[in-house]
mmCIF file of C-alpha atoms in Angstrom:
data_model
loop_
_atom_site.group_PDB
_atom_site.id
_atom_site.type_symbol
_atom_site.label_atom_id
_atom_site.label_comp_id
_atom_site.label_asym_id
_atom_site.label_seq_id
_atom_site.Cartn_x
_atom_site.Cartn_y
_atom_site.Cartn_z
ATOM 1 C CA UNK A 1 147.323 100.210 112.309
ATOM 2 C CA UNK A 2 150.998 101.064 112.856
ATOM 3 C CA UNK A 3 151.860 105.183 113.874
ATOM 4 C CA UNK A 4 153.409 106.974 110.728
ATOM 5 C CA UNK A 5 156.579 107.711 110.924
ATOM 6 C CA UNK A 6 157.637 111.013 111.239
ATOM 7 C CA UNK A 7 159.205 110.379 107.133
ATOM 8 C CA UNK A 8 155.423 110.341 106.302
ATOM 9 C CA UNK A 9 154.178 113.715 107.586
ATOM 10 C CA UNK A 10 157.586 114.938 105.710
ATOM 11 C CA UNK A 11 157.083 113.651 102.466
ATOM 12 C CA UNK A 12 153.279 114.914 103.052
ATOM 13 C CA UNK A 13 154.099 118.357 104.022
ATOM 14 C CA UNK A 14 156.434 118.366 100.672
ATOM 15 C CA UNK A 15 153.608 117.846 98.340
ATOM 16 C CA UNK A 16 151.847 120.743 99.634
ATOM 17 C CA UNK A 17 150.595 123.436 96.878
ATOM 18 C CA UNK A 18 153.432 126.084 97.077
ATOM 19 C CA UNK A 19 155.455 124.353 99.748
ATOM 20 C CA UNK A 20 158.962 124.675 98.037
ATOM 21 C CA UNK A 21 162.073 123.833 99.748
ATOM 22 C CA UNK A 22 162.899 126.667 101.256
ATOM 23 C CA UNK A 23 159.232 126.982 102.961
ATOM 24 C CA UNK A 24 160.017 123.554 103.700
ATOM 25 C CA UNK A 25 163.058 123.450 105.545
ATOM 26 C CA UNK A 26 161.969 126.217 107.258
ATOM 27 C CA UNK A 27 158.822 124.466 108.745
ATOM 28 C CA UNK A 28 161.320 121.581 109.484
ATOM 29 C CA UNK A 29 163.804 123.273 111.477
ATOM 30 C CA UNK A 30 161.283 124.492 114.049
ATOM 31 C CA UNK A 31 159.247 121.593 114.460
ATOM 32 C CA UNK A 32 159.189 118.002 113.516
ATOM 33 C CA UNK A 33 157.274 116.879 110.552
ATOM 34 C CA UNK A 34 153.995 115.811 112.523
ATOM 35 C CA UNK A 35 154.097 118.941 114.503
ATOM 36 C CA UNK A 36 154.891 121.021 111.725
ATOM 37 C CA UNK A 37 151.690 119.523 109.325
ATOM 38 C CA UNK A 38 149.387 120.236 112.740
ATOM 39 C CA UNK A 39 150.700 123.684 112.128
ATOM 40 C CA UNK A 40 149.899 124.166 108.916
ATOM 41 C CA UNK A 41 146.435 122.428 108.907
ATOM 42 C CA UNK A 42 145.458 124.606 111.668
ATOM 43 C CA UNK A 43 147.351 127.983 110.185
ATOM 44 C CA UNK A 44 149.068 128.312 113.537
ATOM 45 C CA UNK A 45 152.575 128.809 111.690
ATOM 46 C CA UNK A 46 151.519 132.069 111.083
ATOM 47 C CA UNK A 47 152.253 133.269 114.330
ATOM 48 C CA UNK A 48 156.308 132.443 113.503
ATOM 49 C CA UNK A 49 157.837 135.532 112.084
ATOM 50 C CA UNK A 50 160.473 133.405 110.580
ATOM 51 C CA UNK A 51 158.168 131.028 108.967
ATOM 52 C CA UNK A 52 156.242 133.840 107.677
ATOM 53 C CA UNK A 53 159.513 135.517 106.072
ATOM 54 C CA UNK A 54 160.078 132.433 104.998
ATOM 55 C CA UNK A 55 156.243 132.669 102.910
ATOM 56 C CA UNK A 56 156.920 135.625 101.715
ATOM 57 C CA UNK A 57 154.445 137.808 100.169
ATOM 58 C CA UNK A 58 150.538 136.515 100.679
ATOM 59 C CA UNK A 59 151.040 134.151 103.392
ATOM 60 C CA UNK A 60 147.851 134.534 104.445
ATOM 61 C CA UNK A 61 146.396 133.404 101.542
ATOM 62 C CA UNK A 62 149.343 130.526 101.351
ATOM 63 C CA UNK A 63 147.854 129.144 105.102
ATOM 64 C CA UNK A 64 144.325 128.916 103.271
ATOM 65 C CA UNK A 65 145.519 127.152 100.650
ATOM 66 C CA UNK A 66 147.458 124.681 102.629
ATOM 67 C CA UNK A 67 144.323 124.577 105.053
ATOM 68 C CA UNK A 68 142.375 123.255 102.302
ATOM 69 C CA UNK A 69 144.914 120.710 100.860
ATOM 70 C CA UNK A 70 145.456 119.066 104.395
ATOM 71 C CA UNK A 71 141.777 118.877 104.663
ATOM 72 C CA UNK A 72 141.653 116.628 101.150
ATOM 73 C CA UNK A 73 145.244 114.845 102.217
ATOM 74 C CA UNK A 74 145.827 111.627 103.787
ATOM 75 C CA UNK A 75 148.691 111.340 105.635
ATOM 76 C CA UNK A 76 148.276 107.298 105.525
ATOM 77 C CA UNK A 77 147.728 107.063 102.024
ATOM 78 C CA UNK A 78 151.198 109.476 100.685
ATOM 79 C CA UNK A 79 153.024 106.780 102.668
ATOM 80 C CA UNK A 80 151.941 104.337 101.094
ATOM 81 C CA UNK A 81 152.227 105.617 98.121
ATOM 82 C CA UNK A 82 155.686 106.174 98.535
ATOM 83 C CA UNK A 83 155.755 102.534 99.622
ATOM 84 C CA UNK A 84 153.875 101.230 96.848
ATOM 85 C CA UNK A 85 156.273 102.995 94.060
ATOM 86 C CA UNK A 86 159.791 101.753 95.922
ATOM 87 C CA UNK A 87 160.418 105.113 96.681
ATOM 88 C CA UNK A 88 163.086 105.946 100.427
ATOM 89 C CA UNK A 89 162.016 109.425 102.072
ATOM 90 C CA UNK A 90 164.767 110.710 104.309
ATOM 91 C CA UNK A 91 164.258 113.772 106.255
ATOM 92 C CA UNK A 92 166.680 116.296 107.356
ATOM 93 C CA UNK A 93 168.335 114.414 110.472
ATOM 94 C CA UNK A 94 167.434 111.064 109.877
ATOM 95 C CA UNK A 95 169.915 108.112 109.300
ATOM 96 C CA UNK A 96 169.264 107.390 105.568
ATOM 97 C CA UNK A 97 170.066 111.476 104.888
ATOM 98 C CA UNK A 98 173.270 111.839 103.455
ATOM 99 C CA UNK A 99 175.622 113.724 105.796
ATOM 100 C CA UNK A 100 177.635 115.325 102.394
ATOM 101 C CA UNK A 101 173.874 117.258 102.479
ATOM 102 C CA UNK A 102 173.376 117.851 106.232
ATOM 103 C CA UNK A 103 175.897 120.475 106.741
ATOM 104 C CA UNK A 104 175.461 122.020 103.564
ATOM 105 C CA UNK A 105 174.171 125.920 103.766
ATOM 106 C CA UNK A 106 171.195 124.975 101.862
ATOM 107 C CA UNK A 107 170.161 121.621 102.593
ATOM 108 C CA UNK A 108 166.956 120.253 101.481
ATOM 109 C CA UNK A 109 164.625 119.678 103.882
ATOM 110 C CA UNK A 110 163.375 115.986 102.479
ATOM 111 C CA UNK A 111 164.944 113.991 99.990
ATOM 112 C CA UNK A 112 163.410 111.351 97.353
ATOM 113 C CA UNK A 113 165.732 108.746 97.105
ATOM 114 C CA UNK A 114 165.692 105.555 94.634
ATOM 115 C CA UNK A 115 168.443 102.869 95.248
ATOM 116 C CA UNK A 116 171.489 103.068 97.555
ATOM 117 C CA UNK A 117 172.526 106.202 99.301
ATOM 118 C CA UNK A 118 175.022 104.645 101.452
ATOM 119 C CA UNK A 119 176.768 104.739 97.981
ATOM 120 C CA UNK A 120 177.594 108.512 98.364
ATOM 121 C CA UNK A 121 181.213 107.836 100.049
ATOM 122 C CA UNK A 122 184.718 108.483 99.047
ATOM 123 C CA UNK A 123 185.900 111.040 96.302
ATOM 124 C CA UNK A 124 182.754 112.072 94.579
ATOM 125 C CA UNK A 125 183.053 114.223 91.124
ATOM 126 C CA UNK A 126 179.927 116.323 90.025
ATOM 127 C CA UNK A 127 180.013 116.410 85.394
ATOM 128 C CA UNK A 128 177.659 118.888 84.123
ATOM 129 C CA UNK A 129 177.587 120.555 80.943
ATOM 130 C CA UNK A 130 175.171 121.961 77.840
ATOM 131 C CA UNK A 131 172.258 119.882 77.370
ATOM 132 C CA UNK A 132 173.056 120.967 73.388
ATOM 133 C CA UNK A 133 176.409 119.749 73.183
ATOM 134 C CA UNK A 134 178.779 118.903 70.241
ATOM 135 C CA UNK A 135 179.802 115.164 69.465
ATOM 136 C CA UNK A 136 182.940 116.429 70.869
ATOM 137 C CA UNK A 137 181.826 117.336 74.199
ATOM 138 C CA UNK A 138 179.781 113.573 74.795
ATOM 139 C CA UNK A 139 182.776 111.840 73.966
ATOM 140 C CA UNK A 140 184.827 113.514 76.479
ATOM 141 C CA UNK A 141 181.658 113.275 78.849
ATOM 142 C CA UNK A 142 181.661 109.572 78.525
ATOM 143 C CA UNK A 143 185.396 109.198 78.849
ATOM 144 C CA UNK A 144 185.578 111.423 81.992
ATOM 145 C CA UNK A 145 182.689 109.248 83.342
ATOM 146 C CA UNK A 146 184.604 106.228 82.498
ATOM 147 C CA UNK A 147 187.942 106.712 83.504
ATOM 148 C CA UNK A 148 186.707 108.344 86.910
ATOM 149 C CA UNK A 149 184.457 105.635 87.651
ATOM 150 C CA UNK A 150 187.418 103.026 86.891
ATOM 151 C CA UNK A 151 189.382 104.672 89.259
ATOM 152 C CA UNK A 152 187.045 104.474 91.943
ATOM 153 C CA UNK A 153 185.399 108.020 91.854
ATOM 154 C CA UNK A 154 181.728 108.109 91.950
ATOM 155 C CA UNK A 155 180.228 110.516 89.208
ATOM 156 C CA UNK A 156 177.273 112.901 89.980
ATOM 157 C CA UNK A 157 174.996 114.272 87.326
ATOM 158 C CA UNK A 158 171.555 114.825 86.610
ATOM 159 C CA UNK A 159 170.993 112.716 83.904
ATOM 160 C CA UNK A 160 169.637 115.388 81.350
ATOM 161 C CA UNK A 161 170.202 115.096 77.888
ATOM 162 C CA UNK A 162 174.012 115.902 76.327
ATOM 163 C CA UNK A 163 176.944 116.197 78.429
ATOM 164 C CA UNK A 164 175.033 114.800 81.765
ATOM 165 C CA UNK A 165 173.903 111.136 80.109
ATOM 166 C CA UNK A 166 176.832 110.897 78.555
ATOM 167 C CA UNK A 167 178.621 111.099 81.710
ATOM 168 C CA UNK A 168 176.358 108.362 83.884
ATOM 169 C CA UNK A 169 176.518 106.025 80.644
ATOM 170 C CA UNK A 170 180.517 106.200 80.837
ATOM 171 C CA UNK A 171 180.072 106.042 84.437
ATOM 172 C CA UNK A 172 178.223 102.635 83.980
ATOM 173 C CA UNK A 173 180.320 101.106 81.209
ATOM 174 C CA UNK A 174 182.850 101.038 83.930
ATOM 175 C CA UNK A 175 180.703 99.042 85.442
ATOM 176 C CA UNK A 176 183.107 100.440 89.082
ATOM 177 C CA UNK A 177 182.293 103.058 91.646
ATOM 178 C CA UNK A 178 178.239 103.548 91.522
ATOM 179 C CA UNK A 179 176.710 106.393 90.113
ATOM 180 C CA UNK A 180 174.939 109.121 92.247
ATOM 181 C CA UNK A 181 172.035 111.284 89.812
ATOM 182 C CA UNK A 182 170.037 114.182 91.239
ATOM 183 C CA UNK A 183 166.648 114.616 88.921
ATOM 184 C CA UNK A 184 164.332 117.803 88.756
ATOM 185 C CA UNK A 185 161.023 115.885 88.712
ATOM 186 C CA UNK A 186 159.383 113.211 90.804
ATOM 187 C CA UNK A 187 161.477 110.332 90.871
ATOM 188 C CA UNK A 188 158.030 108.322 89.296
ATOM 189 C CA UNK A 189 158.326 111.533 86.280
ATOM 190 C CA UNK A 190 161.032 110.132 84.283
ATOM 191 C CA UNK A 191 162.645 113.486 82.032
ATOM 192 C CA UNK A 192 163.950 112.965 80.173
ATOM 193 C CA UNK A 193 161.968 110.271 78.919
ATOM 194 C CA UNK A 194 164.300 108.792 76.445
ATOM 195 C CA UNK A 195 166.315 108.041 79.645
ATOM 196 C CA UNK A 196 164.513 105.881 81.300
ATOM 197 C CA UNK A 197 166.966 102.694 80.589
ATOM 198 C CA UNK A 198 169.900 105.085 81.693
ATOM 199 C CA UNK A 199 167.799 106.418 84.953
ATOM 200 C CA UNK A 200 166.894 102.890 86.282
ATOM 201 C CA UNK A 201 170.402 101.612 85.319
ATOM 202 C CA UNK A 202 171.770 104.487 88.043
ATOM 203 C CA UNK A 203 168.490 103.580 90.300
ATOM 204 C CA UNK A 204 170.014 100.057 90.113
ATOM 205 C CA UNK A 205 173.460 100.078 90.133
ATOM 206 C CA UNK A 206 173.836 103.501 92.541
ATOM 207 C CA UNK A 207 171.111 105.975 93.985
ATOM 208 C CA UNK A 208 168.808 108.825 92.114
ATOM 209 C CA UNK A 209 167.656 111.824 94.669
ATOM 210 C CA UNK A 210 165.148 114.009 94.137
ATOM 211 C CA UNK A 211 163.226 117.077 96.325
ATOM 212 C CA UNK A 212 160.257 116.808 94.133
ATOM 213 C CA UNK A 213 157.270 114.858 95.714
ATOM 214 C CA UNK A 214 156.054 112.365 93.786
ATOM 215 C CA UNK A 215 154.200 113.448 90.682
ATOM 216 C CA UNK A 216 155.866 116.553 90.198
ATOM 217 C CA UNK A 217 156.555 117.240 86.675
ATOM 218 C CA UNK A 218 159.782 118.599 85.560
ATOM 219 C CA UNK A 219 159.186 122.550 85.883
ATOM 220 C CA UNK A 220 161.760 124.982 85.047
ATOM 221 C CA UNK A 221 162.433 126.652 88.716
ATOM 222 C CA UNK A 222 163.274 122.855 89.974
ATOM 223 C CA UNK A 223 166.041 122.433 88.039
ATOM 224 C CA UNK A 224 168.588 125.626 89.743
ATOM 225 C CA UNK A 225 167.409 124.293 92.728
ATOM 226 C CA UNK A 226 168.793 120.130 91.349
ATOM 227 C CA UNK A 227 171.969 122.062 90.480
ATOM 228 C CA UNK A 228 173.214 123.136 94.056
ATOM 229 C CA UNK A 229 172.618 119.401 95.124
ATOM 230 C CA UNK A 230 174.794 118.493 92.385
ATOM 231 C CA UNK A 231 177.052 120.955 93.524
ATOM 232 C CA UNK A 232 176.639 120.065 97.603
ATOM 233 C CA UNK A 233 177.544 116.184 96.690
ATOM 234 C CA UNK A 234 180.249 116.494 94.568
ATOM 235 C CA UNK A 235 184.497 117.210 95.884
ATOM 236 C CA UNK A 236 184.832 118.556 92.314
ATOM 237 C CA UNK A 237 182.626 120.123 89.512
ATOM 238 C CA UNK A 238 183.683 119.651 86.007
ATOM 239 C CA UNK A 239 182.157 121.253 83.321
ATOM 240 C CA UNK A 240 182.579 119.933 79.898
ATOM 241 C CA UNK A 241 180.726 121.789 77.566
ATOM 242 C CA UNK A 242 178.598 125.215 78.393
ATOM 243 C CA UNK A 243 177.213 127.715 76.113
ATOM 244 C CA UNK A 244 177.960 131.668 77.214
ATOM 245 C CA UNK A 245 174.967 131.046 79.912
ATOM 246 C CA UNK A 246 173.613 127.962 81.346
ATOM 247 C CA UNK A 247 172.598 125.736 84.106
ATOM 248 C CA UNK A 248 175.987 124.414 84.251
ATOM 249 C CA UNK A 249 177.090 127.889 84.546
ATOM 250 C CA UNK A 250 174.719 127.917 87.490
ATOM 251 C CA UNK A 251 176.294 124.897 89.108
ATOM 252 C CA UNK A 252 179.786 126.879 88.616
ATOM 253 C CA UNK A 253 178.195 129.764 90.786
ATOM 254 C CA UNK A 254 176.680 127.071 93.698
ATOM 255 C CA UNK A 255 180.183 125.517 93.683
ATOM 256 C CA UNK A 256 181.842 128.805 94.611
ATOM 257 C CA UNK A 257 179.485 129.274 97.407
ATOM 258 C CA UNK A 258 180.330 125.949 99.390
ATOM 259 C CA UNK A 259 183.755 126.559 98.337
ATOM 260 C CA UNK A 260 184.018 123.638 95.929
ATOM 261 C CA UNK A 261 186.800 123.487 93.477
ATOM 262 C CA UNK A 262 185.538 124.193 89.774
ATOM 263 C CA UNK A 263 187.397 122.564 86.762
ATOM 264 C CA UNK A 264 186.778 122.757 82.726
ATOM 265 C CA UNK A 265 187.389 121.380 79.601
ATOM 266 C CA UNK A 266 189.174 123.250 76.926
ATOM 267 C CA UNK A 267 187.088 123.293 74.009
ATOM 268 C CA UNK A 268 186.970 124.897 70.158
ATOM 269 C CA UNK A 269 187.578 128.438 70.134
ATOM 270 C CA UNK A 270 184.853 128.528 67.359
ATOM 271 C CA UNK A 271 182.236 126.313 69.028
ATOM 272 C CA UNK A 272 179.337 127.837 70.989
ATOM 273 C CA UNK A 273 179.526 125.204 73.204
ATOM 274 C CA UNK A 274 182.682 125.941 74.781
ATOM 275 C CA UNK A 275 182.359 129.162 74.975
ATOM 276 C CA UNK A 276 180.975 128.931 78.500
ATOM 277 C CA UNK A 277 184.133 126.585 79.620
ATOM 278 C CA UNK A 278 186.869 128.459 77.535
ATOM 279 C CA UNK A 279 185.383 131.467 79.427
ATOM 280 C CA UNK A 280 185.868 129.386 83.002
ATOM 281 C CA UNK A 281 189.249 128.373 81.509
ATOM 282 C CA UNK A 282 190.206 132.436 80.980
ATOM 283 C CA UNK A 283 188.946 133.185 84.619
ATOM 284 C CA UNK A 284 191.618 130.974 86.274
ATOM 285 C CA UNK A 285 189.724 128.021 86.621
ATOM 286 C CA UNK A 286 192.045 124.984 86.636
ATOM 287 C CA UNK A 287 191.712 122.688 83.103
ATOM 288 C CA UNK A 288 190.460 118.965 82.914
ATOM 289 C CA UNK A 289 192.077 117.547 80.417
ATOM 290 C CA UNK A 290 191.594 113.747 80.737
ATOM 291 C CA UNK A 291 190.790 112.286 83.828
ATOM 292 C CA UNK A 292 194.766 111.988 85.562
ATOM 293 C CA UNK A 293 193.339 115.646 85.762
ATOM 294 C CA UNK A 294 190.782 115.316 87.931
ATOM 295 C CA UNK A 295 192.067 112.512 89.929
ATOM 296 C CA UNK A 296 195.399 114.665 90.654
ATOM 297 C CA UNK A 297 193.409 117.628 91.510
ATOM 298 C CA UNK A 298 191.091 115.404 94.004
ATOM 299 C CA UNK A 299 195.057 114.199 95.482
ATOM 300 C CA UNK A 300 194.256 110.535 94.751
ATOM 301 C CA UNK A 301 195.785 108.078 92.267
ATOM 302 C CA UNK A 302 193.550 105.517 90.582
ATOM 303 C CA UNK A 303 194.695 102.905 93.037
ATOM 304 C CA UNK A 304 194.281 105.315 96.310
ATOM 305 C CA UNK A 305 190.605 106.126 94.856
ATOM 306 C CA UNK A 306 189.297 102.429 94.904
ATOM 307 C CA UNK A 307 190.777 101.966 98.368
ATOM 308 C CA UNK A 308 189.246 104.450 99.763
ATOM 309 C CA UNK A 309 185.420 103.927 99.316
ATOM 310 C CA UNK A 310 183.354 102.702 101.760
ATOM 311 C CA UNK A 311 184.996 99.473 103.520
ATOM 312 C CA UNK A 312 182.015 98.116 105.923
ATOM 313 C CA UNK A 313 181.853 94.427 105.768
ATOM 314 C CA UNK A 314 178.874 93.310 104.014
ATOM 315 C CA UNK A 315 176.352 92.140 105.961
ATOM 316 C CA UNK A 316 175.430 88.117 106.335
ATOM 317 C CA UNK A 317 172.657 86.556 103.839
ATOM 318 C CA UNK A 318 170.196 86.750 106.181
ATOM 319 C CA UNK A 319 170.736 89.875 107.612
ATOM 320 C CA UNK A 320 170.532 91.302 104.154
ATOM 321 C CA UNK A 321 166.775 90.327 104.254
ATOM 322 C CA UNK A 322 166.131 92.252 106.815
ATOM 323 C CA UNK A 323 167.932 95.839 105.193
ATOM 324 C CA UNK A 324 166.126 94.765 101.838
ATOM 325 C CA UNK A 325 162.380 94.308 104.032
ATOM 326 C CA UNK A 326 163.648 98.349 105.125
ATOM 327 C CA UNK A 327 164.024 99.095 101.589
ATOM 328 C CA UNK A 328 165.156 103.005 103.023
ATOM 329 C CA UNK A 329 162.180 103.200 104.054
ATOM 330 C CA UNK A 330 161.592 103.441 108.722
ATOM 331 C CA UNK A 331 159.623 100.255 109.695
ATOM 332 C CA UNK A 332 158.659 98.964 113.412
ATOM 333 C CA UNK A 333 159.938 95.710 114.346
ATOM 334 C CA UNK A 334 156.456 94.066 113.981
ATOM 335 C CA UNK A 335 156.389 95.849 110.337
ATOM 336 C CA UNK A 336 159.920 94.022 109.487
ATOM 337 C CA UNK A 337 158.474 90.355 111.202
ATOM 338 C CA UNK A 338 155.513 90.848 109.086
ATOM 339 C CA UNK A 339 157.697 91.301 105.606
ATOM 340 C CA UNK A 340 160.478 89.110 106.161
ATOM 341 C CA UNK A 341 158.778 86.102 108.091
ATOM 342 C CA UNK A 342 161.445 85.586 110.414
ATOM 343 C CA UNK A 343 161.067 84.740 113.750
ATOM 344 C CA UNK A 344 161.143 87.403 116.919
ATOM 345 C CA UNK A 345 164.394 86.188 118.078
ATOM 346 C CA UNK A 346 166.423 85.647 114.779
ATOM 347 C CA UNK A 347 165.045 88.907 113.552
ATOM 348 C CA UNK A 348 166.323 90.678 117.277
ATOM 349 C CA UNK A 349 169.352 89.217 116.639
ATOM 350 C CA UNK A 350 169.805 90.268 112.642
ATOM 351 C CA UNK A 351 168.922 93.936 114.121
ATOM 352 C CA UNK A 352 171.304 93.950 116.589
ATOM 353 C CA UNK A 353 174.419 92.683 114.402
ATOM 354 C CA UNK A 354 173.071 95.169 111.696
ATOM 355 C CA UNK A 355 173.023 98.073 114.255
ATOM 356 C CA UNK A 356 176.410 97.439 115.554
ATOM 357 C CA UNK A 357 177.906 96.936 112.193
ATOM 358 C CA UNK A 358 176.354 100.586 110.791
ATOM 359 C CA UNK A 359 174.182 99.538 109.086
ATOM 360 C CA UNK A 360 170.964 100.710 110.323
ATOM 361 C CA UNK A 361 169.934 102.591 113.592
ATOM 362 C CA UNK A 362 166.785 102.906 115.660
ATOM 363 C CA UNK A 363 164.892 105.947 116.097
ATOM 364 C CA UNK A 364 162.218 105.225 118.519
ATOM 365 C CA UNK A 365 160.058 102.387 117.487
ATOM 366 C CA UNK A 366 161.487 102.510 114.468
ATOM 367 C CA UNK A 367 164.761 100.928 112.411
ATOM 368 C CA UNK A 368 165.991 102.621 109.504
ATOM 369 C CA UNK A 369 168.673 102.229 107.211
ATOM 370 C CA UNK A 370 172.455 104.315 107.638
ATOM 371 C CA UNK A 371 173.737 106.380 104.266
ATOM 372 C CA UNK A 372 177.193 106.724 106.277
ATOM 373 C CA UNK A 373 179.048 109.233 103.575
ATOM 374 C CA UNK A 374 182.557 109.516 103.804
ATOM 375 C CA UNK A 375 184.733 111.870 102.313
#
């Protein structure tokens, strides 16, 4: 049997019993992932002061808990899981992790990924708004999407229900720049559920991230901690619609902390749902009108926006077997023989062109795929 990589004891140590992603990251940022689940199957962590802090109150009783869960757990059998449902882990550090999250001042310390997250380059434009919005506030939603995606701007939402699917379905009938959706439940949870054609649309046609382990149902803490990724990934955060208080409101405040520029759409003076943006709009916060808006606030013109995504040359026919056999997922080069049933040589040779060209890297005994994001 092939080692686990260290992706495995990551995605492991994530589905922990009251791991959370702060607890996480801390563990993460000592020690790598198979060090750090020795730790906490043998309670040793507890001898860290900042891993303790990091507990908070009843750590002790937190190590027994996670004693007991990594007695049940099978470090073998959450990989392939995660293998089994299509589903990339990418670890704080590692190749597929997108840098737009590395150097953010909370990143998280594992990431669920569905899709392509090499698609998280050039001008990137976070939509959020009321989940209870008007009729008003989708259509502008959808034509923000739209026009944004037309020019070349890739939209980021979270694909709830109101002003966020109507943003990744206008992002989509553009059919340009891919969308980029960061969910509050395990990317095998679909919420909402009458989503689910919109949420494998963006799994298709972009990427969908996710810090909940698989499984994890949609519970109301995860979703402050969805809206600072939103926030992290995006050059701009418009809000379209927002009630007096909100999670959109709450993306506002994450914005402000990584210094990201905040815009809104005027709405109805006598509409509850604008209250929350007119308020934004009173504060100083620049307007979004239509999306010239946006694109002159980002500095680009329609034109500049499609020319600057991503240019890497696509890679040969064959090679391409070999990134779909990684699938985002770190395989061994007698893994990637075994799924693509290509010869040693050929395959040394795809690996080698698909290295130099960026598209993966190697990490040890094992090959995993690049999410190069550039701004």
């Amino acid at each position: 049997m092939a080692p686990l990589p260290p992706e495995a004891f990551a995605a492991t140590l994530a589905g922990l019993p009251g791991m959370g992603p702060g607890r996480l990251l801390a563990l993460l940022r000592r020690w790598e992932p198979a060090v750090a689940w020795d730790r906490v199957a043998t309670r040793s962590w507890l001898s860290h002061r900042d891993i303790v802090a990091a507990a908070g109150n009843g750590a002790a009783a937190l190590a027994d808990t996670w004693v007991a869960a990594a007695r049940s757990t099978d470090v073998a059998s959450v990989w392939a899981r995660h293998e089994e449902a299509g589903v990339g882990v990418a670890a704080l550090g590692s190749a597929a992790y997108p840098a737009a999250l590395a150097a953010d001042v909370e990143p998280p310390a594992v990431l669920f990924l569905q899709g392509d997250p090499s698609v998280v380059a050039g001008p990137r434009v976070a939509i959020v708004g009321t989940r209870r919005c008007t009729s008003y506030g989708a259509d502008v939603a959808f034509e923000l999407g739209r026009d944004l995606a037309a020019a070349g701007v890739a939209v980021v939402s979270g694909l709830a229900l109101g002003i966020d699917g109507a943003a990744h379905a206008g992002a989509l009938s553009a059919d340009t720049a891919p969308p980029i959706a960061v969910v509050g439940s395990g990317l095998d949870v679909v919420y909402p559920r009458r989503h689910r054609a919109l949420w494998r649309e963006v799994e298709r046609r972009g990427v969908l991230f996710s810090e909940a382990p698989l499984g994890s149902p949609p519970e109301r803490w995860r979703f402050p901690a969805r809206n600072r990724l939103l926030a992290a990934l995006a050059d701009i955060v418009v809000v379209v619609e927002s009630h007096e208080a909100g999670g959109a409101l709450l993306t506002v405040t994450e914005a402000q902390r990584r210094d990201r520029p905040v815009m809104a759409v005027p709405g109805p003076v006598r509409s509850s749902a604008s209250t929350g943006t007119n308020r934004l709009l009173a504060d100083g916060f620049a307007p979004a009108c239509d999306a010239s808006d946006v694109l002159l606030a980002l500095g680009l013109s329609p034109a500049l926006a499609r020319s600057v995504r991503d240019g890497r040359q696509p890679p040969a026919d064959g090679d391409r077997t070999v990134l779909d056999a990684l699938a985002w997922q770190p395989a061994s080069f007698d893994q990637l023989a075994a799924r693509t049933g290509l010869a040693l040589g050929p395959l040394a040779l795809a690996l080698g062109r698909l290295e130099a060209g960026g598209w993966l890297a190697r990490r040890g005994a094992w090959y995993e795929q690049v999410a190069r994001t550039e701004s």
